[in-house]
mmCIF file with all atom_site columns, C-alpha atoms and ligand atoms in Angstrom:
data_model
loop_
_atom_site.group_PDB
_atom_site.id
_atom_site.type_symbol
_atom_site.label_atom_id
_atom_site.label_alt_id
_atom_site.label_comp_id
_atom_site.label_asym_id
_atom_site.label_entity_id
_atom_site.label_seq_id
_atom_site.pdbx_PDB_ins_code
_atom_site.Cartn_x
_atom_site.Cartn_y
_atom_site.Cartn_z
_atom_site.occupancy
_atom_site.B_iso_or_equiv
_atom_site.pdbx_formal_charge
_atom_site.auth_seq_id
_atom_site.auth_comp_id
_atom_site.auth_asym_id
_atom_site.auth_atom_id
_atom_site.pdbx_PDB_model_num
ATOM   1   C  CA  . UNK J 1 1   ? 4.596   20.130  -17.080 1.00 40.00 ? 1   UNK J CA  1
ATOM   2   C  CA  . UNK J 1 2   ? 7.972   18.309  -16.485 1.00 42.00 ? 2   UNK J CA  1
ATOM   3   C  CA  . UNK J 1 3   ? 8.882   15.290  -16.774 1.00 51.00 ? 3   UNK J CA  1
ATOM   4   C  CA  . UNK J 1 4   ? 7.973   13.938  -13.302 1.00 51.00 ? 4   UNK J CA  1
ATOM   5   C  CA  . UNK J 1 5   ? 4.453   15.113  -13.724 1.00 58.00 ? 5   UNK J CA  1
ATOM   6   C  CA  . UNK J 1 6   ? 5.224   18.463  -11.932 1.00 84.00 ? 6   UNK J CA  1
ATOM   7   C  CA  . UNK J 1 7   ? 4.660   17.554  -8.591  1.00 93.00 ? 7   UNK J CA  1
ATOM   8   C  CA  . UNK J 1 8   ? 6.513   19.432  -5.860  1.00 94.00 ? 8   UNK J CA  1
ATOM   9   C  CA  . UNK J 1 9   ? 6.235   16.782  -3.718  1.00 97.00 ? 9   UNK J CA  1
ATOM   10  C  CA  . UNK J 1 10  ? 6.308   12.824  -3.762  1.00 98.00 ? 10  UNK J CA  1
ATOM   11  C  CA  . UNK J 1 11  ? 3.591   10.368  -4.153  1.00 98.00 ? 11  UNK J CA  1
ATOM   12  C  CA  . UNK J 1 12  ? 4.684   6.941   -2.406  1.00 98.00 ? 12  UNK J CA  1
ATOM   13  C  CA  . UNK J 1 13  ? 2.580   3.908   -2.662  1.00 98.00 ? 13  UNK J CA  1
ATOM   14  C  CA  . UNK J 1 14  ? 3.112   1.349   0.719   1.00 99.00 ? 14  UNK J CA  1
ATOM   15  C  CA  . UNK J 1 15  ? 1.747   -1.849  -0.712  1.00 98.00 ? 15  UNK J CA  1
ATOM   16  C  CA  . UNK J 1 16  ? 2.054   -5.482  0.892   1.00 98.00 ? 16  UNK J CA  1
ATOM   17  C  CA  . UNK J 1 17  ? -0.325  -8.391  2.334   1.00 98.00 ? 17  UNK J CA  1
ATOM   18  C  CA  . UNK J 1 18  ? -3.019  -7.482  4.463   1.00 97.00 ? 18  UNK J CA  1
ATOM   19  C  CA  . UNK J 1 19  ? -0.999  -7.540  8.136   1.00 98.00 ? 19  UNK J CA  1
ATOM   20  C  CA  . UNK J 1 20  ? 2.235   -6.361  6.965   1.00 98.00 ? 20  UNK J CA  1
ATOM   21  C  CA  . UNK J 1 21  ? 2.169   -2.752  8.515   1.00 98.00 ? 21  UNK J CA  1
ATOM   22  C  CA  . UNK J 1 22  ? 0.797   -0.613  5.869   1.00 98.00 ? 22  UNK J CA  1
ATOM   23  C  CA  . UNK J 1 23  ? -1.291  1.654   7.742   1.00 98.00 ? 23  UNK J CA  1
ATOM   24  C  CA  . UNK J 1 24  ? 0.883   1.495   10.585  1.00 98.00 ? 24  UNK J CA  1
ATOM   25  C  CA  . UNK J 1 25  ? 3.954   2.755   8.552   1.00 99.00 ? 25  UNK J CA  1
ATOM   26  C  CA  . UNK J 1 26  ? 1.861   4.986   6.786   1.00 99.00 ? 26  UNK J CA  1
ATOM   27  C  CA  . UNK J 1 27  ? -0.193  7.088   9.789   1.00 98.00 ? 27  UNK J CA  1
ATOM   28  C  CA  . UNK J 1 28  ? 3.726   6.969   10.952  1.00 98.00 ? 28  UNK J CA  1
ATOM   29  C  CA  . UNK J 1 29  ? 5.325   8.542   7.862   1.00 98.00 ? 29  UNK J CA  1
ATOM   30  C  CA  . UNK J 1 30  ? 2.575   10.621  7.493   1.00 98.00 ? 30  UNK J CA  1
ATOM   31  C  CA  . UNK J 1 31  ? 3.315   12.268  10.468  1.00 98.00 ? 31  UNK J CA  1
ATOM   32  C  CA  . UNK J 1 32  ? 6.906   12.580  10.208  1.00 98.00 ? 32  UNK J CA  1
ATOM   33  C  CA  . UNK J 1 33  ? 6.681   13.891  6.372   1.00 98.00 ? 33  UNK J CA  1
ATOM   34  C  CA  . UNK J 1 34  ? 3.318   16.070  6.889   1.00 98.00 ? 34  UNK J CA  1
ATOM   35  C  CA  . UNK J 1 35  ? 2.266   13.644  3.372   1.00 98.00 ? 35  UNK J CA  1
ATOM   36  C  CA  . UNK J 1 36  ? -1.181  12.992  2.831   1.00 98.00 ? 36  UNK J CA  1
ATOM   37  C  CA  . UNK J 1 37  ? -2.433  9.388   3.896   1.00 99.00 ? 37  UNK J CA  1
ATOM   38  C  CA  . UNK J 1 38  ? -5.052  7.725   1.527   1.00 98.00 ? 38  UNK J CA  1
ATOM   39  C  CA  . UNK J 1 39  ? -6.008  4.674   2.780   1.00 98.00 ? 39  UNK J CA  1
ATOM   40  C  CA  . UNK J 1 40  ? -7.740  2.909   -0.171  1.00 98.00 ? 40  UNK J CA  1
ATOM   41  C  CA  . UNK J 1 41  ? -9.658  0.523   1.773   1.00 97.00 ? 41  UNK J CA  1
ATOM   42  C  CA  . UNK J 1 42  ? -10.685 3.012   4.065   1.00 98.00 ? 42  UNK J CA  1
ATOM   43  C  CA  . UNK J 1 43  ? -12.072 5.450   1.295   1.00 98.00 ? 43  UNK J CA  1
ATOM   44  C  CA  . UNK J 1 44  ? -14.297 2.282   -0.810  1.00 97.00 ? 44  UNK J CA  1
ATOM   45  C  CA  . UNK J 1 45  ? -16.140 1.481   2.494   1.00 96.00 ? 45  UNK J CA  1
ATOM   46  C  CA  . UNK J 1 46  ? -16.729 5.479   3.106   1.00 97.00 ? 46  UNK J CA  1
ATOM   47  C  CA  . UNK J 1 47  ? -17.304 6.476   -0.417  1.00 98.00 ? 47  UNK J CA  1
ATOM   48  C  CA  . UNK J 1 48  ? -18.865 2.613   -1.715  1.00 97.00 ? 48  UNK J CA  1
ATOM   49  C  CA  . UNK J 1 49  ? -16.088 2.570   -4.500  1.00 98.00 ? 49  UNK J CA  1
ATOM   50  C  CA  . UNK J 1 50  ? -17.179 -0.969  -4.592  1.00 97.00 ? 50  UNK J CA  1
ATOM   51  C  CA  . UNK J 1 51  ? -19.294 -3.591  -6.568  1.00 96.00 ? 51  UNK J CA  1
ATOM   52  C  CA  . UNK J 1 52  ? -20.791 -5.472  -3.928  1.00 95.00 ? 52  UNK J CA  1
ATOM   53  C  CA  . UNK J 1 53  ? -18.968 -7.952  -1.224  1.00 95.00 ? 53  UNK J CA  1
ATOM   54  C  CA  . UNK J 1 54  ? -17.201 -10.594 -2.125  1.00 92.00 ? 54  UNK J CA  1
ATOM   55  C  CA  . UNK J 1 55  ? -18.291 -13.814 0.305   1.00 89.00 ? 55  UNK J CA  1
ATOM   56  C  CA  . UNK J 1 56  ? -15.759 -15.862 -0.241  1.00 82.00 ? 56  UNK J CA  1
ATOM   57  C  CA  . UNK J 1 57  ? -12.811 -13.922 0.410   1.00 81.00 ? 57  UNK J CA  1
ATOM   58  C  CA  . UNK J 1 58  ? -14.976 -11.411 2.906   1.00 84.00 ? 58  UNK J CA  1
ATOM   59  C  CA  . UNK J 1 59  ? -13.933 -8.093  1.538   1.00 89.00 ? 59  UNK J CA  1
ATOM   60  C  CA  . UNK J 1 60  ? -15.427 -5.375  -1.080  1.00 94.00 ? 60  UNK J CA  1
ATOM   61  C  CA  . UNK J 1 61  ? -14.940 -6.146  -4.647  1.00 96.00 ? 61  UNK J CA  1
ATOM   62  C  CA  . UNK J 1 62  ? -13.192 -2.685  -5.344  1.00 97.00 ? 62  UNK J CA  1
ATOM   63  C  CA  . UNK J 1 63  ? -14.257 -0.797  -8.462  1.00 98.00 ? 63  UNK J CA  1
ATOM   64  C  CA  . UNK J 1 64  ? -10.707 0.225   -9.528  1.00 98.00 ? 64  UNK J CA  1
ATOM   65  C  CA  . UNK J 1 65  ? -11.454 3.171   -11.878 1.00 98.00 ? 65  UNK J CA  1
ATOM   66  C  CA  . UNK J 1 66  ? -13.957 4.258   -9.402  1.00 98.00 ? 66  UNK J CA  1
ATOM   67  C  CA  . UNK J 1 67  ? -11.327 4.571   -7.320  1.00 98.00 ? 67  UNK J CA  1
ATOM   68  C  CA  . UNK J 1 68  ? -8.734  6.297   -9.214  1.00 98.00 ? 68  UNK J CA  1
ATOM   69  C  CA  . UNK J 1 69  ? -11.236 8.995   -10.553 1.00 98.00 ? 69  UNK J CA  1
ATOM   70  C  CA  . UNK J 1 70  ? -11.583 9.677   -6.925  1.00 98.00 ? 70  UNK J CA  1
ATOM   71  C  CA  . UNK J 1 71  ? -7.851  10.344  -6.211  1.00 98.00 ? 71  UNK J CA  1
ATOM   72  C  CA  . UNK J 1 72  ? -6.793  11.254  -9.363  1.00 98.00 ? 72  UNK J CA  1
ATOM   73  C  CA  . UNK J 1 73  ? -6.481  15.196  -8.394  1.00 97.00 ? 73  UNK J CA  1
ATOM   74  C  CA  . UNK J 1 74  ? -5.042  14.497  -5.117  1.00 98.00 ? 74  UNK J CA  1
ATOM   75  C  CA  . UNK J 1 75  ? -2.532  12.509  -7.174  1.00 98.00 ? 75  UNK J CA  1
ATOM   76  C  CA  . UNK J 1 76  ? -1.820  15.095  -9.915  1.00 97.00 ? 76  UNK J CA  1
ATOM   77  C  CA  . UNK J 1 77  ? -0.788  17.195  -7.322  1.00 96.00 ? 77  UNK J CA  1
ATOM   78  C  CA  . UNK J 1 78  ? 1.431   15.449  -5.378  1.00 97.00 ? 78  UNK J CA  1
ATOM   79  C  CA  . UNK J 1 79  ? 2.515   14.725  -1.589  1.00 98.00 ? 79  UNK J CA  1
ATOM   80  C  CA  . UNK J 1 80  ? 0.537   11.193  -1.203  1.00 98.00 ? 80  UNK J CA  1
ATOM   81  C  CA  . UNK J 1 81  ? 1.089   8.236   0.566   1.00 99.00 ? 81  UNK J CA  1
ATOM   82  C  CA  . UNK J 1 82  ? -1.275  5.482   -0.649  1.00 99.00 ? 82  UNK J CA  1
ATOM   83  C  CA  . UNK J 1 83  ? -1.958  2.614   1.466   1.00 98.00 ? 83  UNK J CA  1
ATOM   84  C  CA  . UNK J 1 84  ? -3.360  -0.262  -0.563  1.00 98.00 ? 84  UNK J CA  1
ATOM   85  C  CA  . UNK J 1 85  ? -2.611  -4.117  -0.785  1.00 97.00 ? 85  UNK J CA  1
ATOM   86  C  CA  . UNK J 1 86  ? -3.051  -4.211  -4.587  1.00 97.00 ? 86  UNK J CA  1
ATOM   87  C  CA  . UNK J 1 87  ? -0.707  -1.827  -7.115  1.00 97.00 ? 87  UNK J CA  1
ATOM   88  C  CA  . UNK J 1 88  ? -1.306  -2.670  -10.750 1.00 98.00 ? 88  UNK J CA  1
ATOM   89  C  CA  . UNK J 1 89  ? -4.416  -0.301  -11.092 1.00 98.00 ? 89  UNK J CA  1
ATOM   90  C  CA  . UNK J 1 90  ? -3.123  2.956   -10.664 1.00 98.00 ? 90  UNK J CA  1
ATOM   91  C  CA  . UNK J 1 91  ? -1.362  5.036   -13.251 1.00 98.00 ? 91  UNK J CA  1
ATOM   92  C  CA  . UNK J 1 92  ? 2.397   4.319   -13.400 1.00 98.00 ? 92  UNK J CA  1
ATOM   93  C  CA  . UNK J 1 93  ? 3.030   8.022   -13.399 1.00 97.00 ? 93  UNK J CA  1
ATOM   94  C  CA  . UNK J 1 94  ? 1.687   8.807   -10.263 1.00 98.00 ? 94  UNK J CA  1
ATOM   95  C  CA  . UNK J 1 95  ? 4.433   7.013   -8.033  1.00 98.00 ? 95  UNK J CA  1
ATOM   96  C  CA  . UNK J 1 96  ? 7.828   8.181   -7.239  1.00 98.00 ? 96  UNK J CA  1
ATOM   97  C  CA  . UNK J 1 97  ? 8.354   5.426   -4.765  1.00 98.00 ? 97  UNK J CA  1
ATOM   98  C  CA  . UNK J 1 98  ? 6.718   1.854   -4.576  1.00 98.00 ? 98  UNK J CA  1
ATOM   99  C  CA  . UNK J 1 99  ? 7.262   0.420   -1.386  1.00 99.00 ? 99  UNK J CA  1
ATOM   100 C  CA  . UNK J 1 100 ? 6.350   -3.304  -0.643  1.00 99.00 ? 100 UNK J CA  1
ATOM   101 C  CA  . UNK J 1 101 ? 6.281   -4.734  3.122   1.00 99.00 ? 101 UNK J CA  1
ATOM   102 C  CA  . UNK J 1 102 ? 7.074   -8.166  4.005   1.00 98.00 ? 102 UNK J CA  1
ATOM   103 C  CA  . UNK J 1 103 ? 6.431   -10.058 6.903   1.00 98.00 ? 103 UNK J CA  1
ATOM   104 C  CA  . UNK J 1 104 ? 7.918   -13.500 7.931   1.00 98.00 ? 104 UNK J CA  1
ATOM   105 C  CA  . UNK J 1 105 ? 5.265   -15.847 7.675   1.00 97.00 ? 105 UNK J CA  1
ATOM   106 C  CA  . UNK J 1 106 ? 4.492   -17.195 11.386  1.00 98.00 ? 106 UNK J CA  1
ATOM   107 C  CA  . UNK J 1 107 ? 4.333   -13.292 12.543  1.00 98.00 ? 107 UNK J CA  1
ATOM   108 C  CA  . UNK J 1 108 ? 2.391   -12.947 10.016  1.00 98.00 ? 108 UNK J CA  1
ATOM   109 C  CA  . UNK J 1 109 ? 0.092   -15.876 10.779  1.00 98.00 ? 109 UNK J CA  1
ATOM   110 C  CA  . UNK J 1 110 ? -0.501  -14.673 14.639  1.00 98.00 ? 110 UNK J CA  1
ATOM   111 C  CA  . UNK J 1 111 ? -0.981  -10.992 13.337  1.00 98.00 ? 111 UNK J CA  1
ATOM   112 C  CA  . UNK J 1 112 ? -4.028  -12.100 11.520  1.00 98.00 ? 112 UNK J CA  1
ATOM   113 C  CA  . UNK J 1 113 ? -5.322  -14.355 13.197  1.00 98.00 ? 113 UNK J CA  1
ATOM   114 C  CA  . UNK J 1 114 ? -5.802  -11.847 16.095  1.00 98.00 ? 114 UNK J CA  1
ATOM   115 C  CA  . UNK J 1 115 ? -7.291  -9.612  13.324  1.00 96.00 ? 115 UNK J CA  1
ATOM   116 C  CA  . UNK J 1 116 ? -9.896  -12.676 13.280  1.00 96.00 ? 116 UNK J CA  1
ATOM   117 C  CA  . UNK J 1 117 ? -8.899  -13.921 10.020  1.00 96.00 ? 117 UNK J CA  1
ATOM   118 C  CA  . UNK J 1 118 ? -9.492  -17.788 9.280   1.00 95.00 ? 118 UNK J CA  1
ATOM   119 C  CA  . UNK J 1 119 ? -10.008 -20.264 7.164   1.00 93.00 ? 119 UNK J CA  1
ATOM   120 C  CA  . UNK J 1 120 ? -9.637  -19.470 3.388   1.00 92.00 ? 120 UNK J CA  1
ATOM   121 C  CA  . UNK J 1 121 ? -9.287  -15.777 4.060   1.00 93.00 ? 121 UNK J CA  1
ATOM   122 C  CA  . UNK J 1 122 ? -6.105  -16.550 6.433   1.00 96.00 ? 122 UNK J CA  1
ATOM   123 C  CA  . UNK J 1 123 ? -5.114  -19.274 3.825   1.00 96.00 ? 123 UNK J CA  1
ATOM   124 C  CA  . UNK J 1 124 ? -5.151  -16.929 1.077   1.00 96.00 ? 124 UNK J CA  1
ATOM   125 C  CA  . UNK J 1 125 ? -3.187  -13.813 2.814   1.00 97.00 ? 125 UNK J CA  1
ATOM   126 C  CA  . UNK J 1 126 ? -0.330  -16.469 3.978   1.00 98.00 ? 126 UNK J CA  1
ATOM   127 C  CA  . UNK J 1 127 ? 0.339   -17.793 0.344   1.00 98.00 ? 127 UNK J CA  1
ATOM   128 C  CA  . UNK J 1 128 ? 0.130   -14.343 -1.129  1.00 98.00 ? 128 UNK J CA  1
ATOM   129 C  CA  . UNK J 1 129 ? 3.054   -13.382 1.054   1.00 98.00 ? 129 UNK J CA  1
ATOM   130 C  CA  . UNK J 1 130 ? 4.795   -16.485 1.081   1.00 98.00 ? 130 UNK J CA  1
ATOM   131 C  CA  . UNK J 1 131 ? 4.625   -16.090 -3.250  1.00 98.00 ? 131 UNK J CA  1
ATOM   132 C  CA  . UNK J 1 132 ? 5.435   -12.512 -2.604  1.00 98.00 ? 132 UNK J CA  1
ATOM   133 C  CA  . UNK J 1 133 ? 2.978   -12.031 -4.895  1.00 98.00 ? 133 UNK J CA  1
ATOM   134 C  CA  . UNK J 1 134 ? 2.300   -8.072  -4.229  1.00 98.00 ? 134 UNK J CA  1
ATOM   135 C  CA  . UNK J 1 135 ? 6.426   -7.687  -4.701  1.00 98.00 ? 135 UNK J CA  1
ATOM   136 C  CA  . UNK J 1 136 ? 5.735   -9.449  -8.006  1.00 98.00 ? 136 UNK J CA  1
ATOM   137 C  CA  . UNK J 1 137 ? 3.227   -7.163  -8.678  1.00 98.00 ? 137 UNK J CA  1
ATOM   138 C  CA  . UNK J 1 138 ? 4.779   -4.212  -8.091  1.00 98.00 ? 138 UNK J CA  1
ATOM   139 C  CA  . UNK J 1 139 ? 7.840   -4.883  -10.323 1.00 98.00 ? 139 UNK J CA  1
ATOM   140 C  CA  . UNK J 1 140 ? 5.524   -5.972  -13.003 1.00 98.00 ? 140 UNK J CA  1
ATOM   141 C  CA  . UNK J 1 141 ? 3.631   -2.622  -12.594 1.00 98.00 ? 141 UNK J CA  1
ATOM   142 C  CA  . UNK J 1 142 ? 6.270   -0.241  -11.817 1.00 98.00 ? 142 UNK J CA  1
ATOM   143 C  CA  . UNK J 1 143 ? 9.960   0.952   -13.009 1.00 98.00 ? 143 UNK J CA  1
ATOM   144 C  CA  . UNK J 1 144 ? 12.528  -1.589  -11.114 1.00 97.00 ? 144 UNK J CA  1
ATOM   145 C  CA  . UNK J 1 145 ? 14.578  1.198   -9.654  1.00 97.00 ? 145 UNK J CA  1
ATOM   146 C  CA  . UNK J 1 146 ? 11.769  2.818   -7.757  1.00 98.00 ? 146 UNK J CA  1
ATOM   147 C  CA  . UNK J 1 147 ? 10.334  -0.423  -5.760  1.00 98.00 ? 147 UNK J CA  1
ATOM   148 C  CA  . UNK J 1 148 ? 11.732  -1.372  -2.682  1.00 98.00 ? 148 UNK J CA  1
ATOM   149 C  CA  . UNK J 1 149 ? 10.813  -4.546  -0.774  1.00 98.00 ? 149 UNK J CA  1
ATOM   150 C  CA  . UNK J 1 150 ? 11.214  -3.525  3.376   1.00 99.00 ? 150 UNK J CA  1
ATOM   151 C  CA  . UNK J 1 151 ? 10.688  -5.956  6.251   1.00 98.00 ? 151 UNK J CA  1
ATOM   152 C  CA  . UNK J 1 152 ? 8.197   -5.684  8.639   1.00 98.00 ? 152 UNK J CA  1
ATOM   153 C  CA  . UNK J 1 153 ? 8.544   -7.699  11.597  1.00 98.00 ? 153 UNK J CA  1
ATOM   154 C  CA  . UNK J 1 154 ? 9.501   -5.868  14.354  1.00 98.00 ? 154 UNK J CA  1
ATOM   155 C  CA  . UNK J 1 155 ? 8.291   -2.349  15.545  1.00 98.00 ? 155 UNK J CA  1
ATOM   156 C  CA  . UNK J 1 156 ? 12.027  -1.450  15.084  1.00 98.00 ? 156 UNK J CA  1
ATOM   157 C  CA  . UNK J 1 157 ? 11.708  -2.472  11.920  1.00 99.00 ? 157 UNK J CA  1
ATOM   158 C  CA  . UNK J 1 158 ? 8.586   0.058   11.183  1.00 98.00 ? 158 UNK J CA  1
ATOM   159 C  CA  . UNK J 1 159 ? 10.643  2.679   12.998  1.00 98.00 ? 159 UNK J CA  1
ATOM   160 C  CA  . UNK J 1 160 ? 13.633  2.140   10.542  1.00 98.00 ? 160 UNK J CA  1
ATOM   161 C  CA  . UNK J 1 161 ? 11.076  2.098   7.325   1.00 99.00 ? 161 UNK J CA  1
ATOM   162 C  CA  . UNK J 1 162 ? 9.591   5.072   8.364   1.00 99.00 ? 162 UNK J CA  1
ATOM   163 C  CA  . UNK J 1 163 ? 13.414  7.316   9.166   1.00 98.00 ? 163 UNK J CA  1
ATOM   164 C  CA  . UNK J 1 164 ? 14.454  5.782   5.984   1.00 98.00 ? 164 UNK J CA  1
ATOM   165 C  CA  . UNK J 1 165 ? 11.428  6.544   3.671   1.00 98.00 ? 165 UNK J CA  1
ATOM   166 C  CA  . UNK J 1 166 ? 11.174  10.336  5.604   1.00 98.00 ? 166 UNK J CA  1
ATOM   167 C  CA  . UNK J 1 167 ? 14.926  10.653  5.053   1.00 98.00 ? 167 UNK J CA  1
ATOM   168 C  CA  . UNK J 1 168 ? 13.962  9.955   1.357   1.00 98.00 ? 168 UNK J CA  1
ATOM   169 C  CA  . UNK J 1 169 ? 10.953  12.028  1.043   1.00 98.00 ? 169 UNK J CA  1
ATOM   170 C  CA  . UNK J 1 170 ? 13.364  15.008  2.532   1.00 98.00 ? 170 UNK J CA  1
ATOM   171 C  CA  . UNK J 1 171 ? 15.576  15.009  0.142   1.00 97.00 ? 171 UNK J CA  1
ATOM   172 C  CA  . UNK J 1 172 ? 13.268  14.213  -2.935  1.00 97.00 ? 172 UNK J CA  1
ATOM   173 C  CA  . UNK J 1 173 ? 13.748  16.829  -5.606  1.00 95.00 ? 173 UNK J CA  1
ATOM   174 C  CA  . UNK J 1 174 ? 11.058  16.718  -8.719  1.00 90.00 ? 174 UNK J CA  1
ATOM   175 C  CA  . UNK J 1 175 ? 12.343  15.397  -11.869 1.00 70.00 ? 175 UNK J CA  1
HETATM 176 P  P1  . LIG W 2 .   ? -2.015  -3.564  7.130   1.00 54.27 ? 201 LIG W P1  1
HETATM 177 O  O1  . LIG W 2 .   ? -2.487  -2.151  7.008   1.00 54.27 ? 201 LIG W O1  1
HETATM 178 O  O2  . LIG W 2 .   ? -0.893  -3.899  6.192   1.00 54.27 ? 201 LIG W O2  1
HETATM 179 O  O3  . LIG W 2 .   ? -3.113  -4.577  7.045   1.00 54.27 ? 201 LIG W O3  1
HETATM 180 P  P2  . LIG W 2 .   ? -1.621  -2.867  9.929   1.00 54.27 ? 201 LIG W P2  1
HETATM 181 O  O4  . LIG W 2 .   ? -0.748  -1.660  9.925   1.00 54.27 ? 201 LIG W O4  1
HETATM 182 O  O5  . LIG W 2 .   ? -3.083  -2.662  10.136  1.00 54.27 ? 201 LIG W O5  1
HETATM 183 O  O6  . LIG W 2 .   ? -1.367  -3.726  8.594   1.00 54.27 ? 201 LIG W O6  1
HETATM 184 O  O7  . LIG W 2 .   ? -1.028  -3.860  11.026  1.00 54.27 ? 201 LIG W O7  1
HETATM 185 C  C1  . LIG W 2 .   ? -1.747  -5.029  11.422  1.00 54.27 ? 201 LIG W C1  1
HETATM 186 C  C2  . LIG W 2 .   ? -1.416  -5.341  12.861  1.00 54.27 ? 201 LIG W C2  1
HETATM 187 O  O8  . LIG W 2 .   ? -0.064  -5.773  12.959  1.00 54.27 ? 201 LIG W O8  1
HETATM 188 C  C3  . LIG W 2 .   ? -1.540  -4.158  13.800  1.00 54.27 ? 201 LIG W C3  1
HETATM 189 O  O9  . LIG W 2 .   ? -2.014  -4.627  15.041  1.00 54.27 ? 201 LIG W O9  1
HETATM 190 C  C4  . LIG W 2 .   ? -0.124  -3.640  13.917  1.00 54.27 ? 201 LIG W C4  1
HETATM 191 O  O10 . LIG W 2 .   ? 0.102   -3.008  15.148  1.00 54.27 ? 201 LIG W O10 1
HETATM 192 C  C5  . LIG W 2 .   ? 0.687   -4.917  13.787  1.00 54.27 ? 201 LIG W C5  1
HETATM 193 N  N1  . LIG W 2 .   ? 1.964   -4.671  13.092  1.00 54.27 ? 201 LIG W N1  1
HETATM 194 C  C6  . LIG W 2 .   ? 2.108   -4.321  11.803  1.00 54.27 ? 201 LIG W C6  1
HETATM 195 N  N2  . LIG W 2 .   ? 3.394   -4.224  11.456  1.00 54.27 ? 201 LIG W N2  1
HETATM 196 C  C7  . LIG W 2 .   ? 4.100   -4.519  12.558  1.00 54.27 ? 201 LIG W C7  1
HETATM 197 C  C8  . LIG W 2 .   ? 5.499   -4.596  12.848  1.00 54.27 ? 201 LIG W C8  1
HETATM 198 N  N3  . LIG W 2 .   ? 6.430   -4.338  11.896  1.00 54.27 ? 201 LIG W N3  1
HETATM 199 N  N4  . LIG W 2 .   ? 5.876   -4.922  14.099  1.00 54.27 ? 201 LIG W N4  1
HETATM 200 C  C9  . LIG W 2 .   ? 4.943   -5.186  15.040  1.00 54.27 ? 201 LIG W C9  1
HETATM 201 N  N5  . LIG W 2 .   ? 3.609   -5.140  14.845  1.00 54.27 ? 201 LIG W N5  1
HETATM 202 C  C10 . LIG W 2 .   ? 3.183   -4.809  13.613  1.00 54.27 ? 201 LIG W C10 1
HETATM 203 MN MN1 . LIG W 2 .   ? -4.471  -1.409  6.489   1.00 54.27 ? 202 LIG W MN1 1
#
């Protein structure tokens, strides 16, 4: 195996609040690259990677290695995109590209409210993007030089992401 894992083709991770675009970008890129979309929230509901529901914050409590053992030949092979609002689970190896979407915060506010979030659950998602707390994570979990912070305000903005990440993706070589 070489030294990038010996993928022939990338594994990109598209991390961010909740609201910020991920599976947008990602059914988007997914399309343009022909990459493989693995929504993580999507897969614990279908496959119960979960311990139980959390009440406070309204969501599964994910079972992280449950989920990794579930991608983990998927990943090994290569030509992902992962769509996830948490990053400091997964194996550092397994990313090429770490991408973290931001959102200004009223946009953000209106985008989940109409997604019927309230109370502490809206609370929570505004301060964890006004702390840029997944951007924090993902430098603390990842190699500097392969996480990128892109906004996402605008649909022109997703349709910029998504030429620029497919642009990259083209033109990825493994290492
Ligand atoms: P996430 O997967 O990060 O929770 P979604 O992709 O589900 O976010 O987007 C949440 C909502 O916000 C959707 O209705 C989507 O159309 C809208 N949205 C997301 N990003 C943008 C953007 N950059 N411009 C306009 N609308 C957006
Ligand atoms: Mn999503």
């Amino acid at each position: 195996m070489a030294d990038g894992g010996g993928r022939a083709r990338p594994n990109i991770l598209v991390t961010g609040t909740p609201g910020t675009g991920k599976t947008t970008t990602c059914s988007l890129l997914a399309e343009a690259t022909n990459l493989r979309h693995i929504n993580v929230g999507e897969l614990v509901r279908a496959k119960d990677l979960h311990d139980g529901w959390d009440e406070e914050f309204e969501c599964h409590i994910i079972n992280e290695d449950l989920v990794c053992d579930e991608i983990e030949d998927k990943m090994e092979d290569g030509g992902n995109i992962v769509d996830y609002h948490g990053c400091d689970f997964f194996p550092e190896r397994w990313f090429d590209c770490v991408v973290v979407l931001q959102t200004d915060n009223s946009i953000l506010h209106d985008r989940l409210s109409s997604r019927g979030y309230m109370g502490p659950k809206l609370m929570n998602n505004i301060e964890c993007e006004i702390f840029q707390v997944l951007l924090e994570e993902a430098k603390a979990s990842y190699a500097e030089e392969i996480v990128v912070a892109l906004q996402s305000d605008t649909v022109e903005d997703i349709s910029r992401n998504v030429a620029n990440l497919t642009e990259w993706a083209a033109n990825w070589t493994p290492r």
